[in-house]
Amino acid sequence: MKSSNERRQIQLAEEEIKKYASIVESDPNRLRYHLMPPVGLMNDPNGLIYWKGQYHVFYQWMPFATTHGAKFWGHYTSHDLIHWERQAPALAPSEWFDRNGCYSGSAVDNDGVLTLFYTGNVKDDQGVRHTYQCMAISTDGLHFEKKGVVIYLPDGYTAHFRDPKVWKYKNKWYMVVGAQSVQLDGKVVLFCSEDLIHWEHIGSIAGGENGTFGYMWECPDLFHLSGKDVLIVCPQGLQPEGMHYQNVYQAGYFIGQLNYETGQYIHGTFTELDRGFEFYAPQTMVDEHGRRIMIAWMGVPDQDENKHPTIYYRWVHALTLPRELILIGDKLYQRPIEQLQLLRSEKVQYPNVSLQKEKRKFDGVKGKTVELLLKHIDGKGVLSINIQHHVSFSYDFEQKIATLERESFARNGEKERRQCALSSLQTLHIFIDTSSIEIFLNEGEEVFTARFFSNEENEDILFQTNEQVTFHLYKWKLC
């Protein structure tokens, strides 16, 4: 049973949706096949789970503004990961332990009970932050009852202690939490439990020392894949290194093995998950087919958030496409889920394309909601694909560098770029959705994710090379 205060907060949020629905939907930059907030600000995906025949995606949501504040948990459900239905908010800031925000967390199935874990954010009268790891439950997947605090802040950490991710291993529950030590180092902290209520603090399993790798680690997710334990995490405070760590904050992973007896996690080096401008706070789940599916926030904290053109229409940010994770060696590959093919129509194909020091448009290859696939790519020089004159992808066959460049929406059209090394380019898979682009290279070996904002009428896609490039080209309209 929700408290009267929480019911009131949810009612106010629903009223906000109705009040601004026509303004939000009038935005030409509104996406067509991605999850977005009905109004206000969206950030981290939360509580990803396949439960009783449905996919559930919760998300951090500020319904009353396009700035961060006392977050709700918004809620979408789907039968296929493609067509989504908005549900009433699952959680709202209302109690002493979460009155300044129901922050990020996860979901598990506890013997048929959908159980959420989240961070309760509280600021006292002096502005001092307090954080609590909290639980809520539901038997129908739609109505949630808060059960209160299950973990208080342990010794050795600051109040930047959040984002619990819970899973089960051999009849015991485990939780990782993103943390900051009192020495101001980013950490991932492990707990275990027999009943999801009483938790034992095992200790830090990964993190920097003496300021060597960030001052705070957010949104941890630890899971087993192809015989190894993958730890996804978002370190804050990394300095740029060449083409790496170019965003304000980063998202990446470690590959290793967790010893559940000792709590020791032996792992390799940190690898970025996405090479683009907007990607953060990824979370994963296992679906009914046994696939490890990842969805992330198509944004980054403190990175030009107040300059998005969509703010004029009372909303900001979105989530990425669902991606299946495949582990090959110690490398995570990300592949757009097969269900996206359900959105395809109006197929256009050009086999055996050969470009020689030229620019070319192809009949039928344009649009605002487009899937492009280039296969069997081979060439010399540089291949460039310019989309709506505002964003372009290029690959230099000699330098072996992939580049995403866009006109900055925050700095008056100034060109900005993100890059990565890539030893070869065989396939190029691009999803364009009005004001977003997701690019998958070599079956997901590398990925670029970004937002861009172009002229409303511009649908052009231009191919160019300064030497010679050959490929097979396929294009579909999506939705």
XYZ file of N, CA, C and O in Angstrom, residues 181-367:
748
model
N 35.000 6.009 -1.490
C 35.626 5.771 -0.190
C 35.891 7.097 0.516
O 35.870 8.167 -0.108
N 36.168 7.045 1.815
C 36.489 8.268 2.549
C 37.804 8.865 2.064
O 38.095 10.045 2.318
N 38.605 8.075 1.340
C 39.828 8.599 0.701
C 39.522 9.203 -0.673
O 40.429 9.612 -1.396
N 38.230 9.243 -1.043
C 37.745 9.832 -2.291
C 38.181 9.046 -3.522
O 38.515 9.611 -4.574
N 38.168 7.726 -3.397
C 38.402 6.836 -4.521
C 37.092 6.150 -4.909
O 36.297 5.767 -4.032
N 36.879 5.970 -6.223
C 35.717 5.227 -6.684
C 35.845 3.756 -6.351
O 36.931 3.173 -6.484
N 34.729 3.117 -5.928
C 34.740 1.713 -5.516
C 33.452 1.021 -5.967
O 32.427 1.659 -6.211
N 33.521 -0.314 -6.050
C 32.334 -1.160 -6.147
C 32.327 -2.041 -4.914
O 33.323 -2.715 -4.616
N 31.210 -2.015 -4.184
C 31.115 -2.682 -2.885
C 30.132 -3.852 -2.975
O 29.050 -3.714 -3.564
N 30.501 -4.985 -2.383
C 29.707 -6.217 -2.462
C 29.032 -6.537 -1.137
O 29.648 -6.422 -0.065
N 27.761 -6.966 -1.222
C 26.986 -7.452 -0.072
C 26.402 -8.815 -0.436
O 26.259 -9.156 -1.614
N 26.011 -9.569 0.590
C 25.280 -10.818 0.350
C 24.159 -10.959 1.365
O 24.171 -10.332 2.433
N 23.153 -11.797 1.014
C 21.969 -11.937 1.854
C 21.307 -13.284 1.620
O 21.354 -13.826 0.507
N 20.662 -13.789 2.652
C 19.859 -15.007 2.519
C 18.414 -14.696 2.160
O 17.720 -15.526 1.573
N 17.937 -13.484 2.514
C 16.505 -13.201 2.426
C 16.154 -11.864 1.776
O 14.985 -11.466 1.788
N 17.124 -11.138 1.243
C 16.954 -9.824 0.620
C 16.681 -8.708 1.623
O 16.583 -7.534 1.221
N 16.600 -9.044 2.897
C 16.309 -8.036 3.920
C 17.533 -7.770 4.795
O 17.875 -6.619 5.080
N 18.195 -8.829 5.216
C 19.381 -8.708 6.061
C 20.616 -8.931 5.196
O 20.780 -10.010 4.606
N 21.483 -7.921 5.114
C 22.624 -7.947 4.202
C 23.941 -7.896 4.962
O 24.094 -7.119 5.910
N 24.875 -8.711 4.496
C 26.226 -8.722 5.059
C 27.159 -7.933 4.137
O 27.206 -8.171 2.930
N 27.921 -7.008 4.716
C 28.875 -6.202 3.969
C 30.164 -6.999 3.781
O 30.889 -7.262 4.737
N 30.434 -7.411 2.529
C 31.645 -8.182 2.249
C 32.842 -7.273 2.046
O 33.939 -7.544 2.519
N 32.647 -6.164 1.325
C 33.721 -5.203 1.132
C 33.873 -4.781 -0.310
O 33.125 -5.201 -1.197
N 34.866 -3.956 -0.569
C 35.143 -3.468 -1.909
C 35.745 -4.579 -2.764
O 36.659 -5.281 -2.324
N 35.239 -4.733 -3.982
C 35.789 -5.761 -4.881
C 36.548 -5.150 -6.055
O 37.261 -5.854 -6.764
N 36.394 -3.843 -6.286
C 37.103 -3.179 -7.376
C 37.100 -1.687 -7.103
O 36.208 -1.158 -6.439
N 38.113 -1.007 -7.633
C 38.184 0.437 -7.470
C 39.599 0.951 -7.556
O 40.563 0.187 -7.586
N 39.702 2.269 -7.588
C 41.009 2.908 -7.651
C 41.632 3.062 -6.270
O 40.992 2.845 -5.241
N 42.883 3.441 -6.265
C 43.615 3.722 -5.035
C 44.370 5.035 -5.211
O 44.978 5.268 -6.259
N 44.293 5.883 -4.180
C 45.048 7.140 -4.182
C 44.738 8.001 -5.407
O 45.622 8.607 -6.018
N 43.462 8.024 -5.769
C 43.027 8.866 -6.869
C 43.450 8.409 -8.242
O 43.423 9.194 -9.204
N 43.785 7.113 -8.381
C 44.326 6.633 -9.647
C 43.263 6.377 -10.706
O 43.590 6.348 -11.892
N 42.005 6.176 -10.323
C 41.002 5.842 -11.338
C 39.630 6.362 -10.942
O 38.670 5.616 -10.790
N 39.545 7.667 -10.780
C 38.252 8.296 -10.548
C 37.906 8.430 -9.084
O 38.346 7.663 -8.236
N 37.050 9.419 -8.797
C 36.669 9.729 -7.411
C 35.309 9.151 -7.020
O 34.911 9.243 -5.867
N 34.586 8.574 -7.975
C 33.286 7.969 -7.693
C 32.962 6.985 -8.803
O 33.172 7.286 -9.984
N 32.492 5.797 -8.437
C 32.046 4.815 -9.434
C 30.538 4.627 -9.283
O 30.045 4.289 -8.198
N 29.802 4.829 -10.370
C 28.348 4.719 -10.359
C 27.877 3.492 -11.138
O 28.601 2.923 -11.955
N 26.624 3.127 -10.892
C 25.862 2.176 -11.714
C 26.594 0.862 -11.993
O 26.716 0.443 -13.158
N 27.076 0.158 -10.953
C 27.734 -1.132 -11.205
C 26.729 -2.211 -11.593
O 25.560 -2.172 -11.200
N 27.200 -3.162 -12.393
C 26.391 -4.300 -12.813
C 27.352 -5.463 -13.007
O 28.235 -5.395 -13.873
N 27.213 -6.520 -12.212
C 28.109 -7.670 -12.301
C 27.308 -8.885 -12.723
O 26.287 -9.205 -12.111
N 27.774 -9.581 -13.775
C 27.037 -10.736 -14.289
C 28.000 -11.723 -14.930
O 29.121 -11.382 -15.319
N 27.535 -12.965 -15.042
C 28.320 -14.052 -15.625
C 27.969 -14.183 -17.097
O 26.798 -14.211 -17.468
N 28.991 -14.247 -17.955
C 28.772 -14.347 -19.389
C 29.913 -15.149 -20.009
O 31.089 -14.793 -19.851
N 29.551 -16.250 -20.677
C 30.543 -17.093 -21.380
C 31.700 -17.484 -20.483
O 32.871 -17.415 -20.881
N 31.382 -17.884 -19.255
C 32.389 -18.409 -18.355
C 33.178 -17.370 -17.582
O 34.078 -17.728 -16.800
N 32.866 -16.089 -17.759
C 33.602 -15.035 -17.057
C 32.626 -14.087 -16.363
O 31.439 -14.056 -16.687
N 33.134 -13.337 -15.397
C 32.322 -12.371 -14.658
C 32.634 -10.974 -15.171
O 33.774 -10.490 -15.067
N 31.623 -10.332 -15.710
C 31.761 -9.004 -16.297
C 31.269 -7.967 -15.289
O 30.174 -8.104 -14.746
N 32.077 -6.954 -15.050
C 31.679 -5.840 -14.191
C 31.577 -4.585 -15.036
O 32.585 -4.068 -15.528
N 30.346 -4.098 -15.220
C 30.111 -2.816 -15.879
C 30.036 -1.745 -14.804
O 29.417 -1.945 -13.754
N 30.636 -0.596 -15.067
C 30.636 0.472 -14.075
C 30.894 1.804 -14.773
O 31.396 1.837 -15.902
N 30.532 2.899 -14.108
C 30.693 4.245 -14.658
C 31.600 5.066 -13.747
O 31.133 5.667 -12.777
N 32.901 5.108 -14.050
C 33.816 5.896 -13.223
C 33.687 7.392 -13.531
O 33.605 7.795 -14.698
N 33.698 8.196 -12.491
C 33.715 9.645 -12.631
C 35.085 10.164 -12.214
O 35.634 9.733 -11.204
N 35.628 11.090 -12.999
C 36.911 11.681 -12.646
C 38.083 11.188 -13.463
O 39.232 11.496 -13.132
N 37.834 10.440 -14.548
C 38.925 10.009 -15.413
C 39.344 11.156 -16.333
O 38.494 11.866 -16.871
N 40.633 11.298 -16.525
C 41.143 12.339 -17.409
C 41.293 11.790 -18.827
O 41.613 10.619 -19.016
N 41.062 12.628 -19.847
C 41.218 12.165 -21.236
C 42.618 11.615 -21.496
O 43.610 12.156 -21.000
N 42.659 10.530 -22.280
C 43.921 9.921 -22.693
C 43.829 9.620 -24.184
O 43.240 8.620 -24.585
N 44.386 10.482 -25.005
C 44.291 10.293 -26.450
C 42.844 10.297 -26.899
O 42.102 11.241 -26.631
N 42.415 9.225 -27.560
C 41.030 9.124 -28.016
C 40.098 8.607 -26.919
O 38.881 8.561 -27.115
N 40.635 8.227 -25.768
C 39.835 7.645 -24.691
C 39.352 8.716 -23.701
O 39.962 9.771 -23.552
N 38.241 8.388 -23.020
C 37.725 9.167 -21.891
C 37.437 10.629 -22.270
O 37.782 11.565 -21.552
N 36.772 10.819 -23.395
C 36.535 12.164 -23.905
C 35.256 12.804 -23.359
O 35.091 14.026 -23.480
N 34.354 12.019 -22.782
C 33.145 12.600 -22.202
C 33.405 13.051 -20.767
O 34.438 12.735 -20.180
N 32.457 13.772 -20.204
C 32.627 14.242 -18.828
C 32.808 13.053 -17.893
O 33.693 13.052 -17.030
N 31.967 12.029 -18.047
C 32.076 10.784 -17.281
C 32.017 9.619 -18.255
O 31.491 9.741 -19.361
N 32.527 8.456 -17.828
C 32.700 7.330 -18.741
C 31.830 6.134 -18.306
O 31.407 6.044 -17.158
N 31.653 5.210 -19.244
C 30.984 3.935 -18.964
C 31.803 2.829 -19.615
O 32.159 2.924 -20.788
N 32.100 1.787 -18.842
C 32.913 0.706 -19.398
C 32.828 -0.549 -18.564
O 31.925 -0.703 -17.725
N 33.800 -1.462 -18.761
C 33.699 -2.766 -18.108
C 35.066 -3.363 -17.834
O 36.075 -3.000 -18.437
N 35.055 -4.308 -16.897
C 36.187 -5.173 -16.601
C 35.755 -6.618 -16.849
O 34.591 -6.967 -16.640
N 36.688 -7.468 -17.260
C 36.449 -8.899 -17.405
C 37.291 -9.625 -16.360
O 38.493 -9.365 -16.236
N 36.670 -10.524 -15.596
C 37.420 -11.225 -14.560
C 36.661 -12.399 -13.992
O 35.771 -12.963 -14.644
N 37.016 -12.759 -12.770
C 36.362 -13.846 -12.037
C 36.125 -13.397 -10.609
O 37.048 -12.916 -9.945
N 34.895 -13.573 -10.148
C 34.550 -13.268 -8.764
C 34.592 -14.541 -7.939
O 33.921 -15.526 -8.272
N 35.371 -14.531 -6.885
C 35.399 -15.636 -5.921
C 34.315 -15.364 -4.885
O 34.469 -14.480 -4.029
N 33.222 -16.102 -4.975
C 32.101 -15.854 -4.067
C 32.424 -16.247 -2.629
O 31.740 -15.807 -1.703
N 33.438 -17.058 -2.417
C 33.817 -17.458 -1.052
C 34.595 -16.352 -0.356
O 34.387 -16.072 0.826
N 35.502 -15.717 -1.097
C 36.367 -14.699 -0.488
C 35.924 -13.274 -0.795
O 36.388 -12.323 -0.149
N 35.073 -13.108 -1.815
C 34.682 -11.771 -2.235
C 35.750 -11.067 -3.050
O 35.675 -9.851 -3.260
N 36.722 -11.802 -3.560
C 37.796 -11.208 -4.346
C 37.454 -11.283 -5.832
O 37.059 -12.342 -6.335
N 37.609 -10.154 -6.519
C 37.341 -10.073 -7.953
C 38.650 -9.778 -8.677
O 39.205 -8.680 -8.574
N 39.165 -10.757 -9.389
C 40.388 -10.608 -10.166
C 39.990 -10.238 -11.587
O 39.245 -10.976 -12.238
N 40.498 -9.120 -12.086
C 40.011 -8.637 -13.374
C 41.127 -7.992 -14.183
O 42.207 -7.678 -13.680
N 40.819 -7.771 -15.469
C 41.739 -7.115 -16.383
C 41.531 -5.613 -16.395
O 41.018 -5.025 -15.439
N 41.914 -4.986 -17.514
C 41.866 -3.534 -17.622
C 40.466 -3.044 -17.974
O 39.602 -3.797 -18.416
N 40.260 -1.754 -17.811
C 38.981 -1.102 -18.081
C 38.858 -0.805 -19.580
O 39.792 -0.307 -20.204
N 37.697 -1.126 -20.147
C 37.428 -0.871 -21.565
C 36.135 -0.075 -21.691
O 35.112 -0.434 -21.103
N 36.153 0.991 -22.469
C 34.949 1.785 -22.693
C 33.920 0.994 -23.489
O 34.259 0.268 -24.421
N 32.653 1.171 -23.148
C 31.568 0.476 -23.835
C 31.153 1.175 -25.120
O 30.717 0.517 -26.070
N 31.243 2.491 -25.145
C 30.711 3.249 -26.272
C 31.669 4.395 -26.566
O 32.206 5.019 -25.652
N 31.863 4.687 -27.850
C 32.838 5.701 -28.248
C 32.198 7.029 -28.625
O 32.894 7.945 -29.084
N 30.893 7.162 -28.444
C 30.186 8.357 -28.874
C 30.089 9.426 -27.813
O 30.823 9.444 -26.817
N 29.149 10.347 -28.003
C 28.983 11.506 -27.143
C 28.032 11.263 -25.975
O 28.198 11.851 -24.910
N 26.996 10.452 -26.184
C 25.948 10.288 -25.172
C 25.713 8.821 -24.869
O 25.000 8.134 -25.603
N 26.307 8.349 -23.793
C 26.108 6.970 -23.350
C 26.560 6.884 -21.909
O 27.694 7.219 -21.574
N 25.645 6.427 -21.019
C 25.986 6.368 -19.592
C 24.988 5.459 -18.873
O 23.912 5.156 -19.384
N 25.384 5.025 -17.682
C 24.514 4.271 -16.770
C 23.876 3.042 -17.396
O 22.673 2.804 -17.228
N 24.636 2.214 -18.138
C 24.023 1.007 -18.720
C 23.613 0.011 -17.644
O 24.230 -0.063 -16.579
N 22.569 -0.743 -17.941
C 22.153 -1.835 -17.054
C 21.726 -3.011 -17.925
O 21.252 -2.817 -19.047
N 21.893 -4.233 -17.393
C 21.584 -5.430 -18.171
C 20.529 -6.285 -17.477
O 20.261 -6.144 -16.292
N 19.966 -7.201 -18.270
C 19.041 -8.213 -17.771
C 19.178 -9.444 -18.653
O 19.742 -9.385 -19.756
N 18.634 -10.553 -18.207
C 18.564 -11.772 -19.008
C 17.116 -11.955 -19.437
O 16.195 -11.884 -18.613
N 16.886 -12.177 -20.740
C 15.519 -12.329 -21.216
C 15.111 -13.803 -21.269
O 15.856 -14.693 -20.832
N 13.947 -14.075 -21.832
C 13.430 -15.436 -21.833
C 14.214 -16.363 -22.746
O 14.097 -17.588 -22.653
N 15.048 -15.790 -23.622
C 15.873 -16.599 -24.513
C 17.283 -16.808 -23.962
O 18.121 -17.402 -24.634
N 17.534 -16.294 -22.767
C 18.853 -16.426 -22.174
C 19.856 -15.397 -22.659
O 21.050 -15.496 -22.353
N 19.394 -14.398 -23.404
C 20.290 -13.360 -23.889
C 20.577 -12.337 -22.794
O 19.695 -12.008 -22.006
N 21.780 -11.821 -22.747
C 22.123 -10.720 -21.856
C 21.866 -9.426 -22.627
O 22.557 -9.093 -23.578
N 20.831 -8.673 -22.226
C 20.385 -7.473 -22.918
C 20.798 -6.242 -22.117
O 20.594 -6.184 -20.904
N 21.350 -5.256 -22.806
C 21.784 -4.013 -22.165
C 21.043 -2.819 -22.751
O 20.851 -2.719 -23.967
N 20.629 -1.902 -21.880
C 20.065 -0.611 -22.266
C 20.788 0.453 -21.447
O 21.076 0.253 -20.264
N 21.076 1.591 -22.064
C 21.777 2.670 -21.365
C 21.018 3.980 -21.531
O 20.097 4.098 -22.346
N 21.428 4.950 -20.761
C 20.933 6.317 -20.900
C 21.654 6.977 -22.075
O 22.881 6.944 -22.143
N 20.902 7.571 -23.003
C 21.493 8.298 -24.116
C 21.750 9.736 -23.655
O 21.140 10.700 -24.134
N 22.684 9.845 -22.729
C 23.078 11.120 -22.157
C 24.278 10.909 -21.257
O 24.715 9.774 -21.040
N 24.806 11.991 -20.729
C 25.912 11.946 -19.771
C 25.688 13.058 -18.761
O 25.376 14.190 -19.155
N 25.823 12.793 -17.456
C 25.627 13.868 -16.475
C 26.570 15.038 -16.720
O 27.743 14.850 -17.094
N 26.064 16.244 -16.527
C 26.879 17.465 -16.564
C 27.520 17.716 -17.924
O 28.517 18.439 -18.018
N 26.960 17.162 -18.984
C 27.518 17.358 -20.324
C 26.485 18.054 -21.201
O 25.694 17.409 -21.886
N 26.459 19.367 -21.161
C 25.581 20.180 -22.021
C 24.098 19.851 -21.841
O 23.292 20.048 -22.760
N 23.719 19.393 -20.644
C 22.329 18.950 -20.457
C 21.323 20.087 -20.581
O 20.184 19.861 -20.985
N 21.740 21.302 -20.222
C 20.789 22.412 -20.241
C 20.719 23.104 -21.593
O 20.087 24.153 -21.725
N 21.356 22.500 -22.613
C 21.391 23.133 -23.930
C 20.709 22.293 -25.015
O 20.785 22.640 -26.194
N 20.053 21.207 -24.635
C 19.351 20.392 -25.619
C 18.173 21.174 -26.203
O 17.388 21.778 -25.461
N 17.999 21.177 -27.513
C 16.859 21.872 -28.121
C 15.506 21.368 -27.643
O 14.517 22.111 -27.694
N 15.442 20.114 -27.182
C 14.152 19.565 -26.763
C 13.620 20.200 -25.480
O 12.427 20.070 -25.179
N 14.478 20.874 -24.730
C 14.038 21.483 -23.470
C 12.913 22.486 -23.720
O 11.998 22.642 -22.899
N 12.966 23.157 -24.857
C 11.902 24.097 -25.222
C 10.539 23.414 -25.240
O 9.506 24.046 -24.971
N 10.534 22.106 -25.539
C 9.288 21.338 -25.613
C 9.015 20.545 -24.330
O 8.218 19.607 -24.336
N 9.695 20.883 -23.250
C 9.419 20.343 -21.906
C 9.865 18.891 -21.713
O 9.321 18.184 -20.862
N 10.869 18.431 -22.475
C 11.399 17.095 -22.222
C 12.869 17.066 -22.625
O 13.333 17.912 -23.401
N 13.602 16.051 -22.093
C 15.003 15.909 -22.469
C 15.472 14.483 -22.189
O 15.076 13.869 -21.206
N 16.283 13.962 -23.107
C 16.974 12.672 -23.020
C 16.098 11.472 -23.404
O 14.872 11.577 -23.525
N 16.790 10.348 -23.582
C 16.146 9.099 -23.998
C 17.043 7.942 -23.597
O 18.147 8.142 -23.063
N 16.572 6.722 -23.866
C 17.371 5.521 -23.644
C 17.845 4.965 -24.981
O 17.231 5.200 -26.017
N 18.933 4.202 -24.936
C 19.457 3.581 -26.152
C 18.561 2.437 -26.601
O 17.681 1.972 -25.869
N 18.839 1.944 -27.793
C 18.238 0.691 -28.233
C 18.701 -0.449 -27.333
O 19.830 -0.440 -26.834
N 17.864 -1.463 -27.127
C 18.336 -2.670 -26.444
C 19.401 -3.365 -27.285
O 19.264 -3.497 -28.498
N 20.465 -3.817 -26.616
C 21.585 -4.448 -27.308
C 21.903 -5.783 -26.636
O 21.972 -5.862 -25.407
N 22.122 -6.795 -27.438
C 22.561 -8.072 -26.896
C 24.068 -8.046 -26.723
O 24.805 -7.632 -27.618
N 24.531 -8.512 -25.555
C 25.964 -8.563 -25.267
C 26.508 -9.955 -25.575
O 25.947 -10.961 -25.149
N 27.603 -9.989 -26.310
C 28.310 -11.218 -26.646
C 29.758 -11.048 -26.198
O 30.389 -10.036 -26.524
N 30.283 -12.013 -25.454
C 31.677 -11.944 -25.018
C 32.532 -12.811 -25.928
O 32.325 -14.027 -26.022
N 33.483 -12.184 -26.602
C 34.431 -12.882 -27.468
C 35.826 -12.613 -26.916
O 36.316 -11.477 -26.979
N 36.455 -13.642 -26.360
C 37.703 -13.423 -25.643
C 37.428 -12.577 -24.420
O 36.595 -12.932 -23.585
N 38.110 -11.453 -24.302
C 37.839 -10.507 -23.225
C 37.223 -9.221 -23.763
O 37.351 -8.154 -23.159
N 36.530 -9.325 -24.895
C 35.925 -8.163 -25.528
C 34.413 -8.319 -25.578
O 33.893 -9.337 -26.056
N 33.684 -7.322 -25.068
C 32.231 -7.308 -25.166
C 31.807 -6.738 -26.513
O 32.194 -5.614 -26.867
N 31.028 -7.508 -27.240
C 30.414 -7.031 -28.473
C 28.954 -6.672 -28.167
O 28.285 -7.375 -27.397
N 28.478 -5.597 -28.783
C 27.095 -5.152 -28.609
C 26.376 -5.241 -29.952
O 26.826 -4.641 -30.932
N 25.263 -5.948 -29.958
C 24.529 -6.131 -31.205
C 23.070 -5.713 -31.033
O 22.427 -6.115 -30.053
N 22.556 -4.898 -31.939
C 21.137 -4.529 -31.844
C 20.271 -5.779 -31.852
O 20.500 -6.698 -32.631
N 19.297 -5.822 -30.981
C 18.494 -7.044 -30.839
C 17.741 -7.354 -32.127
O 17.353 -6.450 -32.884
N 17.526 -8.644 -32.373
C 16.890 -9.083 -33.612
C 15.482 -8.525 -33.779
O 15.018 -8.311 -34.904
N 14.775 -8.287 -32.664
C 13.391 -7.813 -32.771
C 13.266 -6.484 -33.503
O 12.185 -6.126 -33.978
N 14.359 -5.716 -33.587
C 14.300 -4.451 -34.310
C 13.913 -4.641 -35.770
O 13.399 -3.724 -36.409
N 14.128 -5.839 -36.287
C 13.743 -6.108 -37.671
C 12.228 -6.034 -37.875
O 11.753 -5.864 -39.004
N 11.467 -6.135 -36.778
C 10.013 -5.995 -36.877
C 9.597 -4.597 -37.306
O 8.467 -4.391 -37.779
N 10.482 -3.620 -37.136
C 10.167 -2.236 -37.491
C 10.458 -1.913 -38.948
O 10.115 -0.843 -39.427
N 11.086 -2.835 -39.667
C 11.541 -2.550 -41.025
C 10.402 -2.476 -42.040
O 9.451 -3.249 -41.987
N 10.577 -1.561 -42.994
C 9.713 -1.505 -44.174
C 10.495 -0.797 -45.286
O 11.557 -0.220 -45.049
N 9.958 -0.869 -46.503
C 10.516 -0.144 -47.644
C 12.006 -0.451 -47.850
O 12.860 0.444 -47.914
N 12.324 -1.713 -47.991
C 13.719 -2.120 -48.187
C 14.265 -1.612 -49.519
O 13.618 -1.698 -50.551
N 15.483 -1.085 -49.456
C 16.222 -0.660 -50.646
C 17.594 -1.308 -50.572
O 18.214 -1.342 -49.501
N 18.080 -1.855 -51.673
C 19.408 -2.463 -51.634
C 20.194 -2.141 -52.906
O 19.635 -2.030 -53.998
N 21.500 -1.988 -52.720
C 22.433 -1.732 -53.811
C 23.623 -2.667 -53.636
O 24.548 -2.376 -52.875
N 23.621 -3.810 -54.296
C 24.767 -4.721 -54.194
C 25.949 -4.200 -55.009
O 25.776 -3.483 -55.997
N 27.131 -4.552 -54.553
C 28.359 -4.274 -55.313
C 28.538 -2.796 -55.642
O 28.858 -2.410 -56.771
N 28.348 -1.936 -54.632
C 28.603 -0.511 -54.812
C 30.111 -0.277 -54.890
O 30.889 -0.850 -54.128
N 30.522 0.582 -55.811
C 31.926 0.977 -55.927
C 31.998 2.492 -56.030
O 31.464 3.077 -56.982
N 32.636 3.119 -55.054
C 32.830 4.567 -55.070
C 34.296 4.863 -55.355
O 35.186 4.292 -54.722
N 34.549 5.776 -56.282
C 35.917 6.122 -56.649
C 36.058 7.638 -56.675
O 35.599 8.289 -57.619
N 36.666 8.169 -55.623
C 36.914 9.608 -55.513
C 35.672 10.406 -55.888
O 35.712 11.280 -56.773
N 34.582 10.134 -55.199
C 33.321 10.784 -55.570
C 32.391 10.903 -54.380
O 32.588 10.271 -53.330
N 31.361 11.746 -54.556
C 30.245 11.854 -53.633
C 29.021 11.280 -54.320
O 28.817 11.512 -55.517
N 28.192 10.543 -53.569
C 27.019 9.952 -54.214
C 25.859 9.821 -53.226
O 26.051 9.431 -52.075
N 24.674 10.124 -53.732
C 23.437 9.792 -53.037
C 22.791 8.634 -53.785
O 22.952 8.509 -55.000
N 22.060 7.805 -53.055
C 21.392 6.658 -53.659
C 19.881 6.851 -53.551
O 19.362 7.206 -52.483
N 19.182 6.630 -54.649
C 17.726 6.771 -54.651
C 17.111 5.903 -53.552
O 17.424 4.716 -53.436
N 16.244 6.513 -52.758
C 15.560 5.778 -51.697
C 16.345 5.655 -50.420
O 15.829 5.129 -49.427
N 17.599 6.126 -50.404
C 18.427 6.033 -49.198
C 18.480 7.400 -48.532
O 19.388 8.210 -48.767
N 17.485 7.674 -47.751
C 17.384 8.913 -46.984
C 16.267 8.729 -45.973
O 15.582 7.704 -45.956
N 16.081 9.710 -45.105
C 14.989 9.625 -44.147
C 15.387 10.058 -42.759
O 16.559 10.297 -42.456
